[in-house]
Coordinates of C-alpha atoms in Angstrom, one line a residue:
Chain A
X1 CA 1.0 -9.3 -50.6
X2 CA 3.3 -6.2 -50.8
X3 CA 6.9 -6.4 -50.0
X4 CA 7.5 -4.8 -46.8
X5 CA 9.4 -1.6 -47.1
X6 CA 13.0 -1.2 -45.6
X7 CA 13.0 2.2 -43.7
X8 CA 11.1 2.9 -40.6
X9 CA 8.2 5.0 -40.0
X10 CA 6.9 6.3 -43.5
X11 CA 6.5 9.9 -43.4
X12 CA 4.7 10.3 -46.7
X13 CA 0.8 9.5 -45.9
X14 CA 0.0 7.9 -49.3
X15 CA 2.6 5.6 -49.0
X16 CA 2.0 5.2 -45.4
X17 CA -1.7 4.2 -45.9
X18 CA -1.5 2.3 -48.9
X19 CA -3.2 -0.9 -48.6
X20 CA -1.0 -4.1 -47.8
X21 CA 1.2 -5.0 -45.0
X22 CA 4.3 -2.8 -43.6
X23 CA 6.6 -3.6 -40.7
X24 CA 5.3 -2.2 -37.3
X25 CA 8.5 -0.1 -37.3
X26 CA 7.5 1.5 -40.5
X27 CA 3.7 2.2 -39.1
X28 CA 5.3 4.3 -36.4
X29 CA 5.3 2.0 -33.5
X30 CA 9.3 2.2 -33.0
X31 CA 10.0 6.1 -32.1
X32 CA 13.7 5.7 -30.7
X33 CA 13.6 9.6 -30.2
X34 CA 10.4 9.7 -28.5
X35 CA 10.5 11.5 -24.8
X36 CA 7.7 10.0 -22.7
X37 CA 5.5 12.6 -21.2
X38 CA 4.9 12.5 -17.4
X39 CA 1.3 11.7 -18.1
X40 CA 2.2 8.4 -20.3
X41 CA 1.8 5.0 -18.8
X42 CA 5.1 3.2 -19.5
X43 CA 5.6 -0.6 -19.6
X44 CA 8.8 -2.5 -19.8
X45 CA 8.4 -5.8 -21.5
X46 CA 10.7 -8.7 -21.7
X47 CA 10.6 -9.9 -25.3
X48 CA 12.1 -13.3 -26.4
X49 CA 11.8 -12.9 -30.6
X50 CA 11.3 -15.8 -33.0
X51 CA 14.6 -16.6 -35.0
X52 CA 15.2 -13.9 -37.2
X53 CA 12.8 -11.3 -36.0
X54 CA 14.8 -7.8 -35.2
X55 CA 14.4 -6.9 -31.7
X56 CA 13.4 -3.2 -32.6
X57 CA 10.5 -4.5 -35.0
X58 CA 9.5 -7.3 -32.4
X59 CA 9.3 -4.1 -29.9
X60 CA 7.5 -2.1 -32.3
X61 CA 4.9 -5.0 -32.6
X62 CA 4.3 -5.2 -28.8
X63 CA 3.6 -1.5 -28.9
X64 CA 1.4 -1.7 -32.1
X65 CA -0.7 -4.9 -30.8
X66 CA -1.0 -3.4 -27.4
X67 CA -2.6 -0.1 -29.0
X68 CA -3.9 0.5 -32.3
X69 CA -2.3 -1.7 -35.1
X70 CA -3.9 -4.9 -36.6
X71 CA -2.0 -7.1 -39.2
X72 CA -2.6 -4.9 -42.1
X73 CA -2.7 -1.2 -43.0
X74 CA -6.4 0.4 -42.5
X75 CA -7.3 3.5 -44.1
X76 CA -9.8 4.2 -41.1
X77 CA -6.6 5.4 -38.9
X78 CA -6.6 8.4 -40.8
X79 CA -10.2 9.3 -39.2
X80 CA -8.2 9.7 -36.0
X81 CA -5.2 11.6 -34.5
X82 CA -3.6 8.2 -34.9
X83 CA -0.1 9.3 -34.0
X84 CA -1.3 10.0 -30.3
X85 CA -3.1 6.8 -30.0
X86 CA -0.1 4.6 -31.1
X87 CA 1.9 3.1 -28.4
X88 CA 5.7 4.1 -29.0
X89 CA 8.5 1.7 -28.3
X90 CA 11.3 3.8 -27.6
X91 CA 13.9 1.9 -26.0
X92 CA 15.5 -1.8 -26.3
X93 CA 18.2 -3.1 -24.3
X94 CA 19.6 -6.3 -24.4
X95 CA 18.9 -8.6 -21.3
X96 CA 22.2 -9.4 -19.7
X97 CA 23.3 -12.8 -19.8
X98 CA 21.4 -13.6 -22.8
X99 CA 22.2 -13.9 -26.6
X100 CA 25.3 -14.8 -28.5
X101 CA 27.9 -16.1 -26.4
X102 CA 25.7 -17.1 -23.5
X103 CA 23.6 -20.6 -22.7
X104 CA 20.3 -18.4 -23.0
X105 CA 18.3 -17.5 -26.3
X106 CA 18.2 -13.7 -26.7
X107 CA 16.0 -11.4 -24.9
X108 CA 15.4 -7.7 -24.9
X109 CA 13.7 -5.1 -22.5
X110 CA 11.2 -3.0 -24.6
X111 CA 10.1 0.2 -23.2
X112 CA 7.0 1.2 -24.3
X113 CA 5.0 4.6 -23.8
X114 CA 1.1 4.8 -24.3
X115 CA -0.7 8.0 -23.8
X116 CA -3.1 8.6 -21.2
X117 CA -6.2 8.8 -23.4
X118 CA -5.7 5.4 -24.5
X119 CA -7.2 4.4 -20.8
X120 CA -10.3 4.8 -19.3
X121 CA -10.3 6.3 -15.7
X122 CA -10.2 3.9 -12.4
X123 CA -10.5 0.7 -14.4
X124 CA -7.9 -2.0 -14.1
X125 CA -10.0 -4.3 -16.4
X126 CA -9.5 -1.7 -19.0
X127 CA -5.8 -1.1 -18.4
X128 CA -5.1 -4.6 -18.7
X129 CA -7.3 -5.3 -21.6
X130 CA -4.8 -3.1 -23.2
X131 CA -1.5 -3.9 -21.8
X132 CA -1.9 -7.5 -21.7
X133 CA -5.1 -8.2 -24.1
X134 CA -3.9 -9.6 -27.1
X135 CA -0.4 -9.3 -27.5
X136 CA 0.9 -12.3 -25.2
X137 CA 0.0 -14.8 -28.0
X138 CA 1.6 -12.7 -30.9
X139 CA 3.3 -15.3 -33.0
X140 CA 6.5 -13.3 -33.9
X141 CA 7.4 -13.6 -30.1
X142 CA 8.4 -16.7 -28.5
X143 CA 7.7 -15.3 -25.3
X144 CA 6.9 -12.1 -23.8
X145 CA 6.6 -10.8 -20.0
X146 CA 5.4 -7.7 -18.5
X147 CA 8.3 -6.7 -15.9
X148 CA 7.4 -3.3 -14.8
X149 CA 4.8 -0.5 -15.2
X150 CA 5.1 3.3 -14.5
X151 CA 1.7 4.4 -13.6
X152 CA 1.6 8.3 -14.3
X153 CA -0.1 10.3 -11.2
X154 CA -2.7 11.4 -13.6
X155 CA -4.0 8.2 -13.8
X156 CA -3.2 6.9 -10.5
X157 CA -5.6 9.9 -8.9
X158 CA -8.6 8.2 -10.7
X159 CA -8.1 5.2 -8.4
X160 CA -9.6 4.8 -4.9
X161 CA -6.5 2.4 -3.7
X162 CA -6.3 0.5 -0.5
X163 CA -10.0 0.9 1.4
X164 CA -8.1 1.1 4.9
X165 CA -4.0 1.3 4.4
X166 CA -1.4 0.3 6.8
X167 CA -1.6 3.4 9.0
X168 CA -5.4 3.3 9.4
X169 CA -5.5 -0.5 9.9
X170 CA -3.1 0.0 12.9
X171 CA -4.9 2.7 14.4
X172 CA -8.2 0.5 14.3
X173 CA -6.6 -2.5 15.6
X174 CA -4.6 -0.4 18.2
X175 CA -1.3 -2.4 17.0
X176 CA 2.0 -0.8 16.5
X177 CA 5.6 -1.3 16.4
X178 CA 5.9 -4.7 15.2
X179 CA 4.8 -7.1 12.4
X180 CA 1.1 -8.7 12.9
X181 CA 0.6 -12.2 13.4
X182 CA -1.5 -14.4 11.6
X183 CA -2.3 -18.1 10.6
X184 CA -4.3 -20.0 8.0
X185 CA -6.5 -22.5 9.6
X186 CA -5.5 -26.0 8.8
X187 CA -6.6 -28.5 7.5
X188 CA -8.0 -26.2 4.7
X189 CA -10.9 -28.4 3.8
X190 CA -13.2 -30.7 5.8
X191 CA -13.7 -29.3 9.4
X192 CA -17.1 -28.7 10.5
X193 CA -18.1 -24.8 11.5
X194 CA -17.6 -25.7 15.0
X195 CA -14.4 -27.3 14.7
X196 CA -12.9 -24.9 12.6
X197 CA -14.1 -21.9 15.1
X198 CA -12.0 -24.1 17.9
X199 CA -8.9 -23.7 15.8
X200 CA -9.4 -20.1 15.5
X201 CA -10.2 -19.6 19.3
X202 CA -6.8 -21.3 20.2
X203 CA -4.6 -19.5 17.7
X204 CA -6.2 -16.3 18.6
X205 CA -6.0 -16.9 22.6
X206 CA -2.5 -18.0 22.2
X207 CA -1.5 -14.6 21.1
X208 CA -2.2 -14.2 17.0
X209 CA -3.7 -11.1 15.8
X210 CA -5.4 -12.7 13.0
X211 CA -6.4 -16.0 11.8
X212 CA -7.3 -16.5 8.2
X213 CA -9.8 -18.8 5.7
X214 CA -7.8 -20.3 3.2
X215 CA -8.3 -19.5 -0.6
X216 CA -10.4 -22.4 -1.2
X217 CA -12.9 -22.3 1.7
X218 CA -15.9 -20.8 0.2
X219 CA -19.3 -22.8 1.2
X220 CA -18.7 -26.5 0.8
X221 CA -20.7 -29.5 1.7
X222 CA -19.0 -29.9 5.0
X223 CA -19.1 -26.2 5.8
X224 CA -21.4 -23.4 4.6
X225 CA -20.4 -20.0 4.7
X226 CA -22.8 -18.8 7.3
X227 CA -21.9 -21.3 10.0
X228 CA -18.3 -20.7 9.6
X229 CA -18.8 -16.9 10.0
X230 CA -20.7 -17.6 13.0
X231 CA -18.7 -19.8 14.9
X232 CA -15.4 -17.7 13.6
X233 CA -16.9 -14.3 15.3
X234 CA -17.7 -16.2 18.4
X235 CA -13.9 -17.3 18.7
X236 CA -12.9 -13.9 17.8
X237 CA -14.9 -12.1 20.4
X238 CA -14.0 -14.8 23.2
X239 CA -10.2 -14.4 22.4
X240 CA -10.6 -10.5 22.6
X241 CA -12.2 -10.6 26.0
X242 CA -9.4 -13.2 27.1
X243 CA -6.9 -10.8 26.0
X244 CA -8.0 -7.5 25.8
X245 CA -6.8 -7.1 22.4
X246 CA -8.5 -6.7 19.3
X247 CA -8.6 -9.7 17.1
X248 CA -9.9 -10.6 13.9
X249 CA -10.5 -13.6 11.5
X250 CA -10.1 -13.0 7.5
X251 CA -13.7 -14.1 6.5
X252 CA -13.5 -15.2 2.7
X253 CA -16.2 -13.9 0.9
X254 CA -15.2 -15.3 -2.5
X255 CA -18.0 -16.6 -4.1
X256 CA -19.6 -17.2 -7.6
X257 CA -21.3 -14.0 -8.3
X258 CA -20.9 -10.6 -7.1
X259 CA -24.5 -10.8 -5.4
X260 CA -23.1 -13.7 -3.5
X261 CA -20.1 -12.0 -2.3
X262 CA -22.1 -8.6 -1.3
X263 CA -24.3 -11.0 0.6
X264 CA -21.6 -12.8 2.5
X265 CA -19.5 -9.5 3.2
X266 CA -22.7 -7.8 4.7
X267 CA -23.3 -10.6 7.1
X268 CA -19.5 -10.2 8.1
X269 CA -19.9 -6.8 8.6
X270 CA -23.1 -7.4 10.5
X271 CA -21.3 -9.7 13.0
X272 CA -18.9 -7.3 13.6
X273 CA -15.9 -8.6 11.6
X274 CA -13.4 -5.9 10.9
X275 CA -12.0 -7.7 7.9
X276 CA -13.1 -10.2 4.8
X277 CA -10.9 -11.5 2.3
X278 CA -11.3 -12.4 -1.6
X279 CA -9.3 -14.2 -3.9
X280 CA -7.3 -12.9 -7.0
X281 CA -9.2 -15.4 -8.9
X282 CA -12.3 -13.2 -8.7
X283 CA -11.1 -10.9 -11.4
X284 CA -10.4 -7.3 -11.7
X285 CA -14.1 -5.9 -11.5
X286 CA -15.0 -7.8 -8.9
X287 CA -11.8 -6.8 -6.9
X288 CA -12.6 -3.0 -7.3
X289 CA -16.1 -3.6 -6.2
X290 CA -15.3 -5.2 -3.1
X291 CA -12.7 -2.5 -2.6
X292 CA -15.3 0.3 -3.0
X293 CA -17.8 -1.8 -0.4
X294 CA -14.9 -2.4 1.8
X295 CA -14.5 1.4 1.9
X296 CA -17.9 2.2 2.3
X297 CA -18.5 0.0 5.4
X298 CA -15.1 0.5 7.2
X299 CA -14.1 -3.4 6.6
X300 CA -10.3 -4.2 6.0
X301 CA -9.9 -6.3 2.7
X302 CA -7.7 -8.7 2.5
X303 CA -6.2 -10.2 -0.8
X304 CA -5.1 -13.8 -1.3
X305 CA -3.3 -14.1 -4.7
X306 CA -4.7 -17.2 -5.4
X307 CA -3.8 -18.3 -9.0
X308 CA -1.0 -15.7 -9.6
X309 CA 1.9 -18.3 -9.9
X310 CA 0.4 -19.6 -13.2
X311 CA 1.4 -16.3 -15.1
X312 CA 4.0 -14.7 -12.9
X313 CA 6.4 -17.4 -12.0
X314 CA 8.4 -18.1 -15.4
X315 CA 10.9 -15.4 -16.0
X316 CA 10.3 -15.3 -19.7
X317 CA 6.5 -15.4 -20.1
X318 CA 3.6 -13.8 -18.0
X319 CA 3.4 -10.7 -15.8
X320 CA 5.9 -10.2 -13.0
X321 CA 4.2 -10.0 -9.7
X322 CA 5.4 -6.5 -9.1
X323 CA 3.2 -5.4 -11.7
X324 CA 0.3 -7.6 -10.3
X325 CA 0.9 -5.9 -7.0
X326 CA 0.9 -2.2 -8.6
X327 CA -2.6 -3.0 -10.0
X328 CA -3.9 -4.4 -6.7
X329 CA -2.7 -1.3 -4.8
X330 CA -4.7 0.5 -7.3
X331 CA -7.5 -1.6 -7.4
X332 CA -7.7 -1.1 -3.7
X333 CA -6.7 -4.3 -1.3
X334 CA -5.5 -3.7 2.1
X335 CA -3.3 -6.9 2.7
X336 CA -1.4 -8.7 -0.1
X337 CA 0.2 -12.0 -0.2
X338 CA 3.9 -10.8 -1.6
X339 CA 5.9 -13.8 -0.6
X340 CA 8.3 -15.0 2.2
X341 CA 11.7 -15.2 0.6
X342 CA 12.4 -18.0 3.1
X343 CA 9.3 -20.3 3.3
X344 CA 7.9 -22.8 1.0
X345 CA 6.8 -20.8 -1.9
X346 CA 8.8 -19.2 -4.9
X347 CA 10.4 -16.0 -4.3
X348 CA 14.0 -14.8 -4.4
X349 CA 14.6 -12.4 -1.5
X350 CA 15.7 -9.5 -3.5
X351 CA 12.7 -9.7 -6.0
X352 CA 10.6 -10.4 -2.9
X353 CA 11.6 -7.3 -1.4
X354 CA 10.9 -5.4 -4.7
X355 CA 7.2 -6.3 -4.2
X356 CA 7.3 -5.2 -0.6
X357 CA 8.3 -1.9 -2.3
X358 CA 5.5 -1.5 -4.4
X359 CA 3.0 -2.3 -1.6
X360 CA 4.4 0.0 1.0
X361 CA 6.2 3.0 -0.5
X362 CA 5.2 6.4 -0.6
X363 CA 7.7 6.8 -3.6
X364 CA 9.1 3.6 -5.2
X365 CA 12.6 4.4 -6.4
X366 CA 14.0 2.4 -9.4
X367 CA 16.3 -0.4 -8.2
X368 CA 17.4 -3.1 -10.8
X369 CA 18.8 -5.1 -7.9
X370 CA 15.2 -5.7 -6.8
X371 CA 13.7 -5.9 -10.3
X372 CA 12.1 -2.2 -10.0
X373 CA 12.7 -1.0 -13.4
X374 CA 10.9 2.7 -13.0
X375 CA 10.3 5.2 -10.3
X376 CA 6.8 5.3 -9.2
X377 CA 5.4 8.0 -7.2
X378 CA 2.1 6.7 -5.4
X379 CA 0.5 10.4 -5.3
X380 CA -0.9 9.2 -1.4
X381 CA -2.4 6.4 -2.4
X382 CA -2.7 4.3 0.7
X383 CA 0.0 1.9 1.6
X384 CA -0.9 -1.9 1.3
X385 CA 0.0 -4.5 4.3
X386 CA 2.1 -7.1 2.7
X387 CA 1.6 -10.7 4.1
X388 CA 4.1 -13.4 4.5
X389 CA 2.6 -16.7 4.5
X390 CA 3.7 -20.2 3.4
X391 CA 6.1 -22.7 5.1
X392 CA 7.4 -20.2 7.6
X393 CA 8.1 -20.9 11.5
X394 CA 9.4 -19.1 14.5
X395 CA 13.1 -20.0 13.9
X396 CA 13.2 -18.0 11.1
X397 CA 11.9 -14.9 13.0
X398 CA 15.2 -12.5 12.9
X399 CA 15.6 -13.4 9.2
X400 CA 11.7 -12.2 8.4
X401 CA 12.2 -9.1 10.5
X402 CA 15.4 -8.2 8.8
X403 CA 14.1 -8.7 5.4
X404 CA 10.8 -7.2 5.8
X405 CA 10.5 -4.7 8.8
X406 CA 7.7 -4.0 10.8
X407 CA 4.8 -3.3 8.3
X408 CA 3.9 -7.1 7.3
X409 CA 1.6 -9.7 8.7
X410 CA 3.8 -12.8 9.4
X411 CA 1.3 -15.8 8.9
X412 CA 2.4 -19.0 10.6
X413 CA -0.2 -21.7 9.7
X414 CA 1.4 -24.8 9.9
X415 CA 4.0 -23.1 12.2
X416 CA 1.2 -22.5 14.8
X417 CA -1.3 -25.3 14.6
X418 CA 1.4 -28.0 14.0
X419 CA 2.9 -27.1 17.5
X420 CA 3.7 -30.5 19.6
X421 CA 1.9 -28.8 22.5
X422 CA -1.1 -27.5 21.1
X423 CA -2.3 -24.3 19.0
X424 CA -2.2 -21.9 22.0
X425 CA 1.2 -22.9 22.5
X426 CA 2.2 -22.5 19.0
X427 CA 0.6 -18.8 18.4
X428 CA 2.5 -18.0 21.7
X429 CA 5.7 -19.6 20.7
X430 CA 5.4 -16.9 17.6
X431 CA 4.3 -14.2 19.8
X432 CA 7.0 -14.4 22.0
X433 CA 9.6 -14.9 19.4
X434 CA 8.5 -11.7 17.5
X435 CA 8.4 -9.4 20.5
X436 CA 11.7 -10.7 21.3
X437 CA 13.2 -10.1 18.1
X438 CA 11.6 -6.6 17.7
X439 CA 12.9 -5.5 21.0
X440 CA 16.2 -6.8 20.5
X441 CA 16.5 -4.9 17.0
X442 CA 15.4 -1.9 18.9
X443 CA 17.9 -2.4 21.4
X444 CA 20.6 -2.3 18.4
X445 CA 21.4 -5.7 18.2
X446 CA 22.7 -7.3 15.0
X447 CA 19.6 -9.7 14.7
X448 CA 20.7 -11.2 11.2
X449 CA 23.6 -12.7 12.7
X450 CA 22.5 -12.6 16.9
X451 CA 19.1 -13.8 15.9
X452 CA 19.4 -17.5 16.7
X453 CA 21.2 -16.5 20.3
X454 CA 18.2 -13.9 20.7
X455 CA 15.4 -17.0 20.0
X456 CA 17.5 -19.5 22.4
X457 CA 17.5 -16.9 25.1
X458 CA 14.0 -16.0 24.5
X459 CA 13.0 -19.6 24.8
X460 CA 14.5 -20.2 28.1
X461 CA 11.6 -18.3 29.6
X462 CA 8.9 -19.8 27.3
X463 CA 8.6 -23.4 27.1
X464 CA 6.3 -23.4 23.9
X465 CA 9.2 -21.4 22.0
X466 CA 11.8 -24.0 22.9
X467 CA 9.5 -26.7 21.6
X468 CA 8.7 -24.9 18.4
X469 CA 12.6 -24.1 17.9
X470 CA 13.3 -27.6 18.4
X471 CA 10.6 -29.0 16.0
X472 CA 11.5 -27.0 13.2
X473 CA 15.2 -26.2 13.4
X474 CA 16.1 -28.2 10.4
X475 CA 13.3 -26.9 8.2
X476 CA 14.6 -24.8 5.2
X477 CA 13.4 -24.6 1.6
X478 CA 16.4 -23.9 -0.2
X479 CA 15.4 -24.2 -3.8
X480 CA 16.8 -22.1 -6.8
X481 CA 14.3 -19.2 -7.4
X482 CA 12.9 -19.1 -11.1
X483 CA 12.2 -15.6 -11.1
X484 CA 15.6 -13.6 -10.0
X485 CA 16.7 -9.9 -10.9
X486 CA 19.0 -9.7 -13.9
X487 CA 20.9 -7.1 -12.6
X488 CA 23.2 -7.5 -9.5
X489 CA 23.7 -4.7 -7.3
X490 CA 27.9 -4.0 -7.4
X491 CA 29.4 -1.9 -4.9
X492 CA 30.4 1.6 -6.2
X493 CA 33.2 3.9 -5.5
X494 CA 31.8 6.6 -3.2
Chain B
X1 CA -5.6 -12.1 33.1
X2 CA -2.7 -10.1 31.4
X3 CA -3.8 -7.5 29.1
X4 CA -1.5 -8.0 26.1
X5 CA -1.9 -4.8 24.1
X6 CA 1.1 -3.0 23.2
X7 CA 4.3 -4.0 21.4
X8 CA 5.9 -6.0 24.3
X9 CA 3.3 -7.4 26.5
X10 CA 4.2 -11.1 25.9
X11 CA 7.7 -10.6 27.5
X12 CA 8.5 -10.0 31.1
X13 CA 7.6 -6.4 32.4
X14 CA 10.3 -4.0 31.1
X15 CA 12.9 -2.8 33.6
X16 CA 13.4 0.9 33.3
X17 CA 16.8 0.3 31.6
X18 CA 15.0 -1.4 28.9
X19 CA 12.1 1.0 28.8
X20 CA 14.9 3.7 28.1
X21 CA 16.3 1.6 25.4
X22 CA 13.2 1.4 23.4
X23 CA 12.7 5.3 23.8
X24 CA 16.2 5.9 22.8
X25 CA 15.6 3.9 19.5
X26 CA 12.4 6.1 19.2
X27 CA 14.2 9.2 19.9
X28 CA 17.0 8.0 17.0
X29 CA 14.3 7.6 14.5
X30 CA 13.1 11.0 14.8
X31 CA 9.9 9.6 16.6
X32 CA 8.2 11.8 19.6
X33 CA 7.4 10.0 22.7
X34 CA 4.4 10.6 24.9
X35 CA 3.2 9.1 27.9
X36 CA -0.8 8.0 28.6
X37 CA -2.6 6.4 31.4
X38 CA -6.0 4.7 32.0
X39 CA -8.0 2.9 34.4
X40 CA -10.2 1.4 31.5
X41 CA -8.1 -0.8 29.4
X42 CA -10.9 -1.8 27.0
X43 CA -9.6 -2.8 23.9
X44 CA -11.9 -0.3 21.8
X45 CA -10.7 2.6 24.4
X46 CA -8.7 4.5 22.0
X47 CA -8.2 7.7 24.2
X48 CA -6.3 7.1 27.3
X49 CA -5.6 10.0 29.4
X50 CA -2.6 12.3 28.2
X51 CA 0.5 12.7 30.2
X52 CA 1.3 15.9 28.5
X53 CA 1.2 16.4 24.8
X54 CA 3.8 14.3 22.7
X55 CA 7.2 15.8 23.7
X56 CA 8.2 16.8 20.0
X57 CA 11.5 18.6 21.2
X58 CA 12.8 16.3 23.8
X59 CA 16.0 14.9 22.4
X60 CA 17.1 12.4 25.3
X61 CA 15.8 9.3 26.7
X62 CA 16.5 10.4 30.5
X63 CA 13.8 13.2 29.9
X64 CA 11.2 11.0 28.8
X65 CA 11.7 8.5 32.0
X66 CA 11.3 11.7 34.0
X67 CA 8.0 11.8 32.7
X68 CA 7.3 8.2 32.7
X69 CA 8.2 8.1 36.6
X70 CA 6.2 11.1 37.2
X71 CA 3.2 9.6 35.7
X72 CA 3.6 6.1 37.4
X73 CA 4.1 7.8 40.7
X74 CA 0.6 9.9 40.2
X75 CA -1.3 7.1 39.0
X76 CA 0.4 3.8 40.6
X77 CA -2.3 1.5 39.9
X78 CA -3.2 2.6 36.3
X79 CA -1.9 1.2 33.1
X80 CA 0.4 3.5 31.6
X81 CA 2.0 3.1 28.2
X82 CA 4.5 5.1 26.1
X83 CA 3.7 6.1 22.4
X84 CA 6.4 7.1 19.9
X85 CA 4.8 9.2 17.3
X86 CA 6.3 9.6 13.6
X87 CA 5.3 12.8 11.9
X88 CA 6.7 11.7 8.4
X89 CA 4.7 11.9 5.1
X90 CA 2.8 8.9 4.5
X91 CA 2.8 7.7 8.3
X92 CA 1.8 10.6 10.6
X93 CA 1.0 8.1 13.4
X94 CA 2.1 6.1 16.1
X95 CA 5.2 3.4 15.3
X96 CA 5.6 2.1 18.8
X97 CA 3.5 1.7 21.7
X98 CA 4.2 -0.5 24.8
X99 CA 2.7 -0.6 28.2
X100 CA 5.4 0.4 31.1
X101 CA 3.0 -0.1 34.2
X102 CA 0.3 -2.5 34.8
X103 CA -1.8 -2.9 38.3
X104 CA -1.0 -5.7 40.4
X105 CA -4.5 -7.4 39.9
X106 CA -6.1 -7.3 36.3
X107 CA -9.8 -8.2 36.6
X108 CA -10.1 -8.6 32.8
X109 CA -13.1 -8.6 30.6
X110 CA -16.3 -10.5 30.4
X111 CA -18.2 -11.4 27.2
X112 CA -21.7 -10.8 27.1
X113 CA -24.1 -12.4 24.5
X114 CA -27.4 -11.5 23.3
X115 CA -29.1 -13.5 20.9
X116 CA -30.5 -12.3 17.8
X117 CA -32.5 -13.6 14.8
X118 CA -31.0 -16.4 12.5
X119 CA -28.5 -17.7 15.1
X120 CA -26.8 -14.6 15.2
X121 CA -25.1 -13.4 18.5
X122 CA -24.3 -9.7 19.7
X123 CA -21.2 -9.2 21.5
X124 CA -20.1 -6.8 24.0
X125 CA -16.8 -6.9 25.6
X126 CA -17.1 -5.6 29.1
X127 CA -14.2 -4.4 31.2
X128 CA -14.8 -5.5 34.8
X129 CA -12.5 -2.7 36.2
X130 CA -15.0 -0.1 35.0
X131 CA -17.9 -1.7 37.5
X132 CA -16.7 0.6 39.9
X133 CA -16.6 4.7 39.5
X134 CA -13.4 6.1 38.1
X135 CA -10.7 6.6 40.8
X136 CA -11.7 3.6 42.6
X137 CA -11.1 0.8 39.9
X138 CA -7.7 -0.7 41.2

């Protein structure tokens, strides 16, 4: 094996393409002088190099392995305009509170630019096959995490995006000025179609806007999909007639094959369902296919992020959920579970608010205190309605409204169905708590501090809310988050 | 039944002071208020009758309340709502919409079902109010 040379980016082509092994830096993947173009895809990786691996070399290796490089020099590079196809690591920053003098091993943020021509238009599968394809198993790194991406407008414009979007969804539902309310049907498994539809009916009649299949409700022995769809639509229509409001149930069309999913989605549409849902585990290509189906058929597409924590939760390795959210907005979903901050599932409040920015902004500004590394213009790609679901209840209404504002679906599953006076009462409690809080906020009250008083006052006129507050008053999930921002907002002199 | 369309229908009917506070909030956000009324509250009745166009240039809540009261006086038995329209980029739609008058008796809706192949049902939500001609519904 040739001894690797010591200086980066070998200029002499004869030396550069001599058979053997070079450092990635020497092959042209480390370019500290490079100015990214507006049309470049930019990726920010968190890298944890193995002992003794220089961070710039590690960054160059990530750039190489996620673009054109292999482990050895190949002369066939010379048949291409190879410099434009090489990704370029152009910046490496030490991660705060890591490395010498801290309890944490050294980590670095590596900024890498990719030429637009590396990617097929409108294909998340192609984008991800490059950016996270091989490189995450690369041996010289102990761990690697994709923290954020800047998708250039030129590339965004090749994607359909959300089939419906926040604005059109609200116009179709005729619901404005407040978060939407939902609930996931419980128990998740075992109910027959008729009993399942009963829970849907009670929750919608009590005041919710939406009910939801859970991620693992597909077509099992206890309830086949067709039976579920028929009973749920009976419940949806009955509740609509009793309230005079548009109601909906997310019918989960996740299935083994694309043909099965289309069959289920078509049936949901035929029955007049305004919305269907799919799970993240169906994969990027299936998601994009369903997004196109939903746009063609005027059906809202709900995305349950089943499985994401396997790669989003650990801070040192995987893909941040903010990146997954960006890809899903491009792929085209209308609803996306994006965390609650206060509920039972992982989520630091500032980090979760960053995900909401990615879903809802027309232009996301870099904000390191929320984990947002880059400016992201959205080029009028429709906005995604985030969904807060998992261990939340009416007593947290002021916190939820304060954290997330109006454009969110608040989903109280246990917090509706587990109500001591019944499911309708649980739904009514949530709706009264929500409307009271929105009204108070609009009247100029400080809901973050006065929220509990506002709820108590509302409960005086609403026995179900009083019961809900009493039942869940002590329920909080105060555990340390594993995924928190590296940068803390500090006050600056004005 | 109680029609629960609009932002605040699960709360007691808003007083005039409470309506004015919501209007003031909308105006403070730069939204334009408008007043609409109907005697057909079907959930898919998108186009209620406009009581004039959105008041884009009206800066104070008292002016909006004058229009609310004029509409309520002209149609004392109709549903009346206030919408707040936001014309900023990326929204260009309604941001708040709430009922400010409802008839004393709300007849509600019937659900008609017709059976189709494969256990499928076709549904039709029917507004009882529309059984009588326009103008005689409440």
